[in-house]
Coordinates of C-alpha atoms and ligand atoms in Angstrom, one line a residue:
M1041 CA 96.4 81.6 76.4
D1042 CA 99.7 79.8 77.0
L1043 CA 100.2 80.5 80.8
D1044 CA 98.0 78.3 83.8
I1045 CA 94.9 80.1 84.8
P1046 CA 95.4 79.0 88.5
P1047 CA 92.2 77.8 90.1
G1048 CA 89.8 81.0 91.6
F1049 CA 92.1 83.6 89.7
E1050 CA 89.6 85.9 89.4
F1051 CA 88.5 88.2 85.9
G1052 CA 86.3 90.8 85.7
V1053 CA 84.9 94.6 84.5
A1054 CA 85.6 97.7 86.8
T1055 CA 83.9 101.4 86.6
S1056 CA 83.5 104.2 88.4
A1057 CA 80.7 106.8 89.8
W1058 CA 80.7 109.8 87.9
Q1059 CA 82.3 108.6 85.1
I1060 CA 79.7 107.0 84.1
D1061 CA 76.4 107.1 86.0
G1062 CA 74.2 109.6 85.0
D1063 CA 71.2 111.0 87.0
V1064 CA 72.9 113.8 88.6
A1065 CA 69.7 115.4 89.9
G1066 CA 69.0 112.0 91.6
R1067 CA 71.9 112.9 94.4
G1068 CA 74.2 115.6 95.7
R1069 CA 75.8 117.8 93.9
C1070 CA 80.2 116.5 93.8
N1071 CA 83.7 117.8 93.1
W1072 CA 83.8 116.3 89.8
D1073 CA 80.1 118.5 89.7
D1074 CA 81.5 121.6 90.6
F1075 CA 84.8 121.4 88.6
A1076 CA 83.4 120.2 85.6
D1077 CA 80.8 123.1 85.7
I1078 CA 84.4 125.7 85.1
P1079 CA 85.2 126.4 81.7
G1080 CA 88.4 125.0 80.6
K1081 CA 88.7 122.3 83.9
I1082 CA 87.3 119.6 80.8
L1083 CA 89.2 119.3 78.2
D1084 CA 85.4 119.1 76.0
G1085 CA 82.7 120.5 78.3
A1086 CA 81.3 117.7 79.3
T1087 CA 79.5 117.0 82.8
G1088 CA 78.1 114.9 85.4
E1089 CA 74.8 114.5 82.9
P1090 CA 73.9 112.3 81.4
A1091 CA 77.9 110.5 81.1
C1092 CA 77.4 106.8 80.7
D1093 CA 73.1 106.8 81.9
H1094 CA 74.2 103.8 83.6
V1095 CA 71.1 104.6 86.5
H1096 CA 68.5 104.7 83.7
R1097 CA 69.9 101.8 82.0
L1098 CA 71.3 99.3 84.7
D1099 CA 69.0 96.0 83.9
E1100 CA 71.3 96.9 80.7
D1101 CA 74.9 97.4 81.2
L1102 CA 73.7 94.4 84.2
D1103 CA 73.0 91.9 80.7
L1104 CA 75.9 92.9 79.4
L1105 CA 78.4 91.9 82.0
A1106 CA 76.5 88.8 82.2
W1107 CA 77.3 88.5 78.0
L1108 CA 80.4 89.3 78.6
G1109 CA 81.0 86.7 81.0
V1110 CA 83.0 88.1 84.0
D1111 CA 83.8 87.0 87.2
A1112 CA 83.2 90.2 89.2
Y1113 CA 82.7 93.1 88.6
R1114 CA 84.1 96.1 90.6
F1115 CA 81.8 99.9 90.8
S1116 CA 82.1 102.4 92.5
F1117 CA 79.8 103.9 95.1
S1118 CA 78.5 107.2 94.9
W1119 CA 79.0 108.9 98.5
P1120 CA 76.8 111.8 97.7
R1121 CA 74.0 109.5 95.6
V1122 CA 73.9 108.5 99.2
L1123 CA 74.0 111.0 101.4
P1124 CA 73.9 113.8 99.3
D1125 CA 75.6 116.5 102.2
G1126 CA 78.3 114.0 102.5
V1127 CA 76.7 113.4 106.5
G1128 CA 73.2 113.5 107.4
P1129 CA 70.3 112.0 106.3
V1130 CA 70.2 108.7 103.1
S1131 CA 68.9 108.6 100.3
P1132 CA 66.4 106.4 100.4
S1133 CA 66.4 106.4 96.8
G1134 CA 69.4 106.4 96.5
L1135 CA 70.3 103.2 98.1
D1136 CA 67.9 101.2 96.6
F1137 CA 69.3 101.9 93.1
Y1138 CA 72.7 100.4 95.6
D1139 CA 70.0 97.1 96.1
R1140 CA 69.2 97.2 92.9
L1141 CA 72.5 96.6 91.2
I1142 CA 74.1 94.4 94.1
D1143 CA 71.2 92.6 93.4
G1144 CA 71.0 92.5 90.0
L1145 CA 74.6 91.3 89.4
L1146 CA 74.6 88.6 92.2
E1147 CA 71.4 86.8 90.6
R1148 CA 73.3 87.1 87.2
N1149 CA 76.2 85.3 89.5
I1150 CA 78.5 87.8 89.0
K1151 CA 80.9 88.9 92.6
P1152 CA 80.4 92.8 93.3
V1153 CA 83.9 94.5 94.3
A1154 CA 82.8 97.9 96.2
T1155 CA 84.6 100.7 96.4
M1156 CA 83.6 103.3 98.6
F1157 CA 85.1 106.6 96.7
H1158 CA 86.3 107.1 93.6
W1159 CA 86.9 110.3 94.4
D1160 CA 83.8 112.4 94.0
T1161 CA 83.4 114.2 97.7
P1162 CA 79.8 115.7 98.0
S1163 CA 80.3 119.4 97.9
A1164 CA 79.1 120.6 101.1
I1165 CA 82.2 118.7 102.2
E1166 CA 84.5 120.0 99.8
A1167 CA 83.4 123.2 100.8
T1168 CA 85.2 122.6 104.3
G1169 CA 88.9 121.9 103.3
G1170 CA 87.6 118.3 101.8
W1171 CA 90.6 115.6 102.4
T1172 CA 92.6 118.6 103.1
N1173 CA 90.5 118.6 106.6
R1174 CA 91.1 116.0 108.8
D1175 CA 87.3 116.0 110.1
T1176 CA 86.6 114.3 106.6
A1177 CA 88.4 111.3 107.8
Y1178 CA 85.9 111.0 110.2
R1179 CA 82.8 112.2 108.0
F1180 CA 83.5 109.2 105.6
A1181 CA 84.2 106.8 108.2
D1182 CA 80.4 107.4 108.8
Y1183 CA 79.7 107.4 105.6
A1184 CA 81.0 103.7 104.7
A1185 CA 79.2 102.6 108.0
V1186 CA 76.2 103.6 106.7
I1187 CA 76.4 101.5 103.5
G1188 CA 78.9 98.8 105.0
E1189 CA 75.6 98.3 107.2
R1190 CA 73.1 97.5 104.4
Y1191 CA 75.6 95.8 101.7
G1192 CA 77.5 94.4 104.3
D1193 CA 76.0 90.6 103.5
R1194 CA 76.4 91.5 99.5
V1195 CA 79.4 92.5 98.2
D1196 CA 82.1 90.1 98.4
R1197 CA 84.7 92.9 98.8
W1198 CA 85.1 96.3 99.7
A1199 CA 88.2 98.8 98.8
T1200 CA 87.8 102.7 100.6
L1201 CA 90.1 104.7 97.8
N1202 CA 90.4 104.6 94.5
E1203 CA 94.2 106.0 94.2
P1204 CA 94.2 108.5 97.0
W1205 CA 97.6 109.8 95.0
C1206 CA 95.3 111.4 92.2
S1207 CA 92.0 112.9 95.1
A1208 CA 95.9 113.9 97.3
F1209 CA 98.4 115.2 94.6
L1210 CA 96.3 115.8 91.1
G1211 CA 93.5 117.7 93.3
Y1212 CA 95.1 119.6 95.3
C1213 CA 98.7 119.8 93.9
S1214 CA 98.8 120.4 90.7
G1215 CA 95.2 120.8 90.2
Y1216 CA 94.8 119.5 87.4
F1217 CA 91.6 117.4 89.1
A1218 CA 88.8 118.7 91.5
P1219 CA 88.9 120.5 93.6
G1220 CA 91.4 122.5 91.6
R1221 CA 93.4 123.0 94.7
T1222 CA 97.4 123.9 94.0
E1223 CA 98.7 123.7 97.3
P1224 CA 101.4 121.6 97.7
G1225 CA 101.6 121.6 101.7
A1226 CA 98.0 121.7 101.6
S1227 CA 98.3 117.9 99.3
L1228 CA 100.6 116.1 101.4
E1229 CA 97.6 117.2 104.2
A1230 CA 94.8 115.3 102.1
A1231 CA 97.3 112.0 101.4
Y1232 CA 97.6 111.4 105.0
N1233 CA 93.6 112.3 105.6
L1234 CA 93.1 110.4 102.7
I1235 CA 95.0 107.1 104.6
L1236 CA 93.2 108.2 107.5
G1237 CA 90.1 108.0 106.4
H1238 CA 90.5 104.2 104.8
G1239 CA 91.9 103.4 108.3
L1240 CA 88.7 104.4 110.1
A1241 CA 86.8 102.8 107.3
V1242 CA 88.1 99.3 107.2
Q1243 CA 87.6 99.4 111.5
R1244 CA 83.9 101.1 111.0
L1245 CA 83.4 97.4 108.2
R1246 CA 85.1 95.0 110.2
E1247 CA 82.7 95.2 113.5
L1248 CA 80.4 95.4 111.4
G1249 CA 81.6 91.8 110.3
A1250 CA 81.8 93.3 106.4
R1251 CA 84.5 91.1 104.5
N1252 CA 87.5 91.3 102.5
L1253 CA 88.3 95.2 103.8
G1254 CA 91.6 96.5 101.2
I1255 CA 92.3 99.8 99.3
V1256 CA 93.2 100.2 95.6
L1257 CA 96.6 102.5 95.1
N1258 CA 98.5 102.9 91.3
L1259 CA 102.0 102.1 92.7
T1260 CA 104.1 103.2 90.1
P1261 CA 107.7 101.8 88.9
V1262 CA 109.6 105.2 88.8
I1263 CA 113.1 104.6 86.3
A1264 CA 116.0 107.3 86.5
E1265 CA 117.0 107.0 82.8
T1266 CA 120.3 108.4 84.1
D1267 CA 122.0 107.7 87.1
D1268 CA 122.6 111.5 87.9
M1269 CA 118.8 111.7 88.1
Q1270 CA 118.6 109.0 91.0
A1271 CA 117.6 111.3 93.4
A1272 CA 114.9 113.3 91.9
A1273 CA 113.5 109.6 90.8
D1274 CA 113.1 109.1 94.6
H1275 CA 111.7 112.2 94.8
V1276 CA 109.0 111.2 92.7
D1277 CA 108.6 107.7 94.8
R1278 CA 108.9 108.8 98.3
L1279 CA 106.0 110.4 96.6
Q1280 CA 103.6 108.0 94.4
N1281 CA 104.0 105.2 96.1
G1282 CA 106.1 105.3 99.5
I1283 CA 104.1 107.3 101.2
F1284 CA 100.8 106.0 100.6
L1285 CA 103.1 102.3 101.6
D1286 CA 104.9 103.4 104.7
L1287 CA 101.4 104.4 106.1
L1288 CA 99.5 101.6 106.1
A1289 CA 103.3 99.9 107.0
G1290 CA 102.8 101.5 110.2
R1291 CA 105.9 103.6 109.2
G1292 CA 104.8 106.7 109.6
I1293 CA 106.3 109.6 107.6
S1294 CA 109.3 108.9 106.6
P1295 CA 112.6 111.0 107.3
E1296 CA 114.0 111.2 103.9
L1297 CA 110.2 112.9 102.5
R1298 CA 109.5 114.7 106.4
E1299 CA 113.3 116.5 105.0
S1300 CA 112.1 116.6 101.2
C1301 CA 108.7 118.3 101.7
A1302 CA 109.9 120.8 104.5
S1303 CA 109.5 123.9 102.7
V1304 CA 105.9 123.0 101.6
T1305 CA 105.2 121.3 104.5
D1306 CA 105.7 121.5 108.5
W1307 CA 104.3 118.3 109.3
S1308 CA 102.4 119.0 112.2
F1309 CA 99.1 117.4 111.2
V1310 CA 101.0 114.2 111.4
R1311 CA 100.2 112.6 114.9
D1312 CA 101.5 109.5 116.7
E1313 CA 98.8 107.8 117.6
D1314 CA 97.2 108.1 114.8
N1315 CA 99.8 105.3 113.6
A1316 CA 97.4 102.6 114.2
I1317 CA 94.2 103.5 112.5
L1318 CA 96.6 103.9 109.2
A1319 CA 98.2 101.0 109.4
T1320 CA 94.8 98.9 110.0
P1321 CA 95.2 95.6 108.6
I1322 CA 94.0 95.1 105.0
D1323 CA 92.8 91.7 103.6
W1324 CA 94.0 92.6 100.0
L1325 CA 95.0 95.1 98.2
G1326 CA 94.7 96.5 94.8
E1327 CA 96.9 97.6 92.1
N1328 CA 95.9 100.4 89.0
Y1329 CA 99.0 99.3 86.2
Y1330 CA 99.0 101.8 83.3
S1331 CA 102.4 102.4 82.9
V1332 CA 105.5 103.5 84.4
F1333 CA 107.8 106.8 85.4
R1334 CA 110.8 107.5 83.2
I1335 CA 112.7 110.8 85.5
A1336 CA 115.4 112.5 83.2
A1337 CA 117.1 115.6 83.3
P1338 CA 114.9 118.6 82.7
S1339 CA 114.9 120.1 78.8
A1340 CA 112.9 121.5 76.3
E1341 CA 111.2 118.1 75.1
G1342 CA 107.6 117.9 76.6
V1343 CA 106.5 116.0 79.7
G1344 CA 104.2 112.9 78.9
G1345 CA 100.9 112.4 79.3
V1346 CA 98.2 112.8 81.7
G1347 CA 99.5 111.9 85.3
Q1348 CA 102.9 112.7 84.5
D1349 CA 102.8 116.4 85.7
T1350 CA 105.7 117.3 87.9
A1351 CA 103.0 120.2 89.1
A1352 CA 101.3 117.4 90.8
I1353 CA 104.8 116.5 93.0
P1354 CA 104.9 118.5 96.0
A1355 CA 108.5 120.2 96.4
C1356 CA 109.5 119.2 92.6
P1357 CA 113.2 119.2 91.8
P1358 CA 113.6 119.9 88.3
L1359 CA 113.3 117.2 86.1
R1360 CA 110.9 115.1 82.7
F1361 CA 108.7 112.4 82.5
A1362 CA 110.4 110.9 79.6
P1363 CA 107.9 108.3 78.6
R1364 CA 109.3 105.8 75.7
P1365 CA 107.5 104.8 72.5
P1366 CA 105.3 103.0 71.9
F1367 CA 102.3 105.6 74.1
T1368 CA 98.7 105.3 74.3
A1369 CA 96.1 108.0 72.8
M1370 CA 96.7 109.4 76.1
G1371 CA 100.7 109.6 76.1
W1372 CA 101.2 107.0 78.9
E1373 CA 104.6 104.4 77.6
I1374 CA 102.8 100.8 77.2
L1375 CA 104.7 98.6 79.5
P1376 CA 103.8 95.0 80.2
E1377 CA 106.8 93.8 81.9
G1378 CA 106.5 97.4 84.3
L1379 CA 104.0 95.3 86.0
E1380 CA 106.0 93.0 88.0
M1381 CA 108.1 96.1 88.8
A1382 CA 104.4 98.0 90.2
L1383 CA 103.5 94.3 91.5
R1384 CA 107.8 94.3 94.0
L1385 CA 106.5 97.4 94.9
A1386 CA 103.3 96.0 97.0
T1387 CA 105.1 93.1 98.4
D1388 CA 107.9 94.4 100.0
A1389 CA 106.5 97.1 101.7
L1390 CA 103.2 94.7 102.3
P1391 CA 104.0 91.0 102.3
G1392 CA 101.4 88.6 103.0
V1393 CA 99.4 90.8 101.7
P1394 CA 97.5 89.0 98.4
I1395 CA 96.8 91.9 95.9
W1396 CA 94.5 92.2 92.9
I1397 CA 95.0 94.6 89.4
C1398 CA 91.7 96.4 89.3
E1399 CA 92.8 98.4 86.8
N1400 CA 94.4 97.9 83.2
G1401 CA 93.5 99.7 79.7
L1402 CA 94.2 101.8 77.4
A1403 CA 92.5 104.9 75.5
T1404 CA 93.1 104.0 71.5
D1405 CA 91.5 106.3 68.7
D1406 CA 89.2 103.2 67.8
V1407 CA 88.0 102.3 63.5
I1408 CA 84.0 102.2 63.7
D1409 CA 82.2 101.2 60.4
E1410 CA 79.1 99.2 59.4
T1411 CA 81.6 95.7 60.7
G1412 CA 82.1 97.3 64.0
V1413 CA 84.6 99.0 66.6
H1414 CA 87.8 97.7 66.0
D1415 CA 90.6 98.2 68.7
P1416 CA 93.2 95.8 67.8
L1417 CA 95.5 97.7 70.1
R1418 CA 93.5 97.5 73.5
S1419 CA 93.0 93.6 72.8
D1420 CA 97.1 93.0 72.5
Y1421 CA 97.6 95.3 75.3
I1422 CA 95.2 93.0 78.1
G1423 CA 96.3 90.1 76.1
E1424 CA 100.1 90.6 77.1
H1425 CA 99.2 92.6 80.8
I1426 CA 97.3 89.6 81.6
R1427 CA 99.9 87.4 80.6
A1428 CA 102.1 89.3 82.2
L1429 CA 100.7 88.8 86.0
L1430 CA 99.8 85.1 85.1
R1431 CA 103.4 84.9 85.1
A1432 CA 104.7 86.7 87.7
G1433 CA 101.8 84.7 89.7
E1434 CA 104.1 81.6 88.6
R1435 CA 106.7 83.4 90.0
G1436 CA 105.4 83.5 93.2
F1437 CA 104.5 87.2 94.1
D1438 CA 100.0 86.6 95.2
V1439 CA 98.1 87.4 92.8
R1440 CA 94.1 86.8 92.8
G1441 CA 92.5 88.4 90.3
Y1442 CA 92.4 91.1 87.4
F1443 CA 90.3 94.0 85.6
A1444 CA 89.6 95.5 82.9
W1445 CA 89.4 99.1 82.8
S1446 CA 87.2 100.3 81.8
L1447 CA 83.2 97.6 81.0
M1448 CA 83.0 100.7 79.0
D1449 CA 84.1 104.3 77.2
N1450 CA 83.5 106.7 80.3
L1451 CA 83.4 110.6 80.9
E1452 CA 87.2 110.1 81.5
W1453 CA 87.9 112.8 83.8
S1454 CA 90.0 115.9 83.2
S1455 CA 89.6 114.3 78.7
G1456 CA 86.0 114.3 79.6
W1457 CA 85.0 112.3 75.9
T1458 CA 88.1 112.5 74.1
M1459 CA 89.8 109.1 75.3
K1460 CA 88.2 106.7 74.9
F1461 CA 88.7 103.7 77.4
G1462 CA 86.0 100.9 76.9
I1463 CA 86.0 97.8 76.2
V1464 CA 82.6 98.3 75.3
H1465 CA 82.0 102.0 72.9
V1466 CA 79.3 104.3 74.1
D1467 CA 77.8 106.8 71.3
P1468 CA 77.8 109.8 73.7
V1469 CA 74.5 111.4 72.1
T1470 CA 72.2 108.7 72.3
G1471 CA 74.0 106.4 74.3
T1472 CA 73.6 103.2 72.8
R1473 CA 76.0 100.3 73.5
T1474 CA 78.4 98.3 70.7
P1475 CA 80.7 95.6 71.8
K1476 CA 84.2 96.7 70.5
D1477 CA 86.0 94.2 69.4
S1478 CA 88.4 94.1 72.4
A1479 CA 85.1 92.9 74.4
L1480 CA 84.2 90.4 71.8
W1481 CA 88.7 88.7 72.1
Y1482 CA 88.2 88.9 75.8
R1483 CA 84.5 87.1 76.6
D1484 CA 86.5 85.2 74.1
F1485 CA 88.8 84.9 76.5
L1486 CA 86.4 84.4 79.9
A1487 CA 84.7 82.5 78.0
A1488 CA 87.8 79.4 76.9
R1489 CA 89.1 78.9 80.3
T1490 CA 88.4 75.3 81.8
Ligands
FCB1930 C1 92.7 105.5 86.3 C2 91.1 106.0 87.5 C3 90.1 105.5 86.4 C4 90.4 106.5 85.2 C5 91.9 105.7 84.0 C6 92.2 106.0 83.3 O1 93.9 106.8 87.3 O2 91.2 104.9 88.4 O3 89.1 106.3 86.6 O4 90.0 107.5 84.7 O5 92.5 105.7 85.5

């Protein structure tokens, strides 16, 4: 690579529990199990069993990480594997699994980076309203304390939530994700309760002595394609980025957002006394960067790929998402320059907080033949984004690491197995892992660091 890599800069890969674990019988049910059982919700009818059968193939996957030569591995705890009913008794076999995972990483000299919640709400908690119920924030903090107490001495860095935007707005507004509710007002309440749960969890873990506490957001630059779409773009930006950054920065809900969403909520769930919890200081921020959103005037043309859906935007004004080529298989625009724009969103709102890119990657149609699994676009994409990140570092952004999404092909939520993001191919029938060309490239790149 033609750019210097700062000392201590971390490289890793990321996964999440529901997408890879399998072994559904070994844990409590979650919202995504229930969602997957509804015909049509997941494109190819896939369910959480067997996913990548990671629970039963743990040692093989740990060896794969060691073979890659990553510094760190970002995984997520499954709340219902630790607490099958979301509250109450812990599962000894669940705790044992995470002991083996974390100790296995440490034995291989790989730093464990743990996400506490990557969208898999225990079904028993979802039944009480899930994140639209304020009480869930407190139940989440109790769960966080259980894992913080047990693993706090061994986990290197903690993220409370992964992309609360998806939980709130795809889960409760567009209904594209579990639990599939379509209630704009409730989705705003969910966004608020998620950050409340985050703040409470950070406080509990800090008290327990756990280190490096943060959160992972999918901050997405929003670009107005024409001047007359600026107001619509601002509305999208406030819901995509602003609401989370404002709450974390202690600014509460902005007057602009209060007003523009007044048709769907009276905001009565907001309490002044929550401010200190919502804005509990964090030690680091994770950003997942995939693309930008371009806002154009409405027309009969398509609305773009997953995650770019006006139905996911409470009180959405007339607009159209207009991604530009080149596209990934998801229909997402490829734009490495957008990474620095995403970093700016974070540093403007939360100055002084160091940033890790916790996910970045793309879905491709790989070519499989007797010589291997060929995915040239993926190595290019990852290389270009690493370059953009290191360049941003040279320009003064406090960036500390990069995680590729994902270690392996997995269950891509509502797209099931139809979208492949892995650097390692997983045969959905046999579970056999085969490093793709991009994994070989990443391994060589990591090995060549001086
Ligand atoms: C992110 C999710 C991750 C994966 C990638 C493609 O939004 O955090 O689980 O689905 O997108």
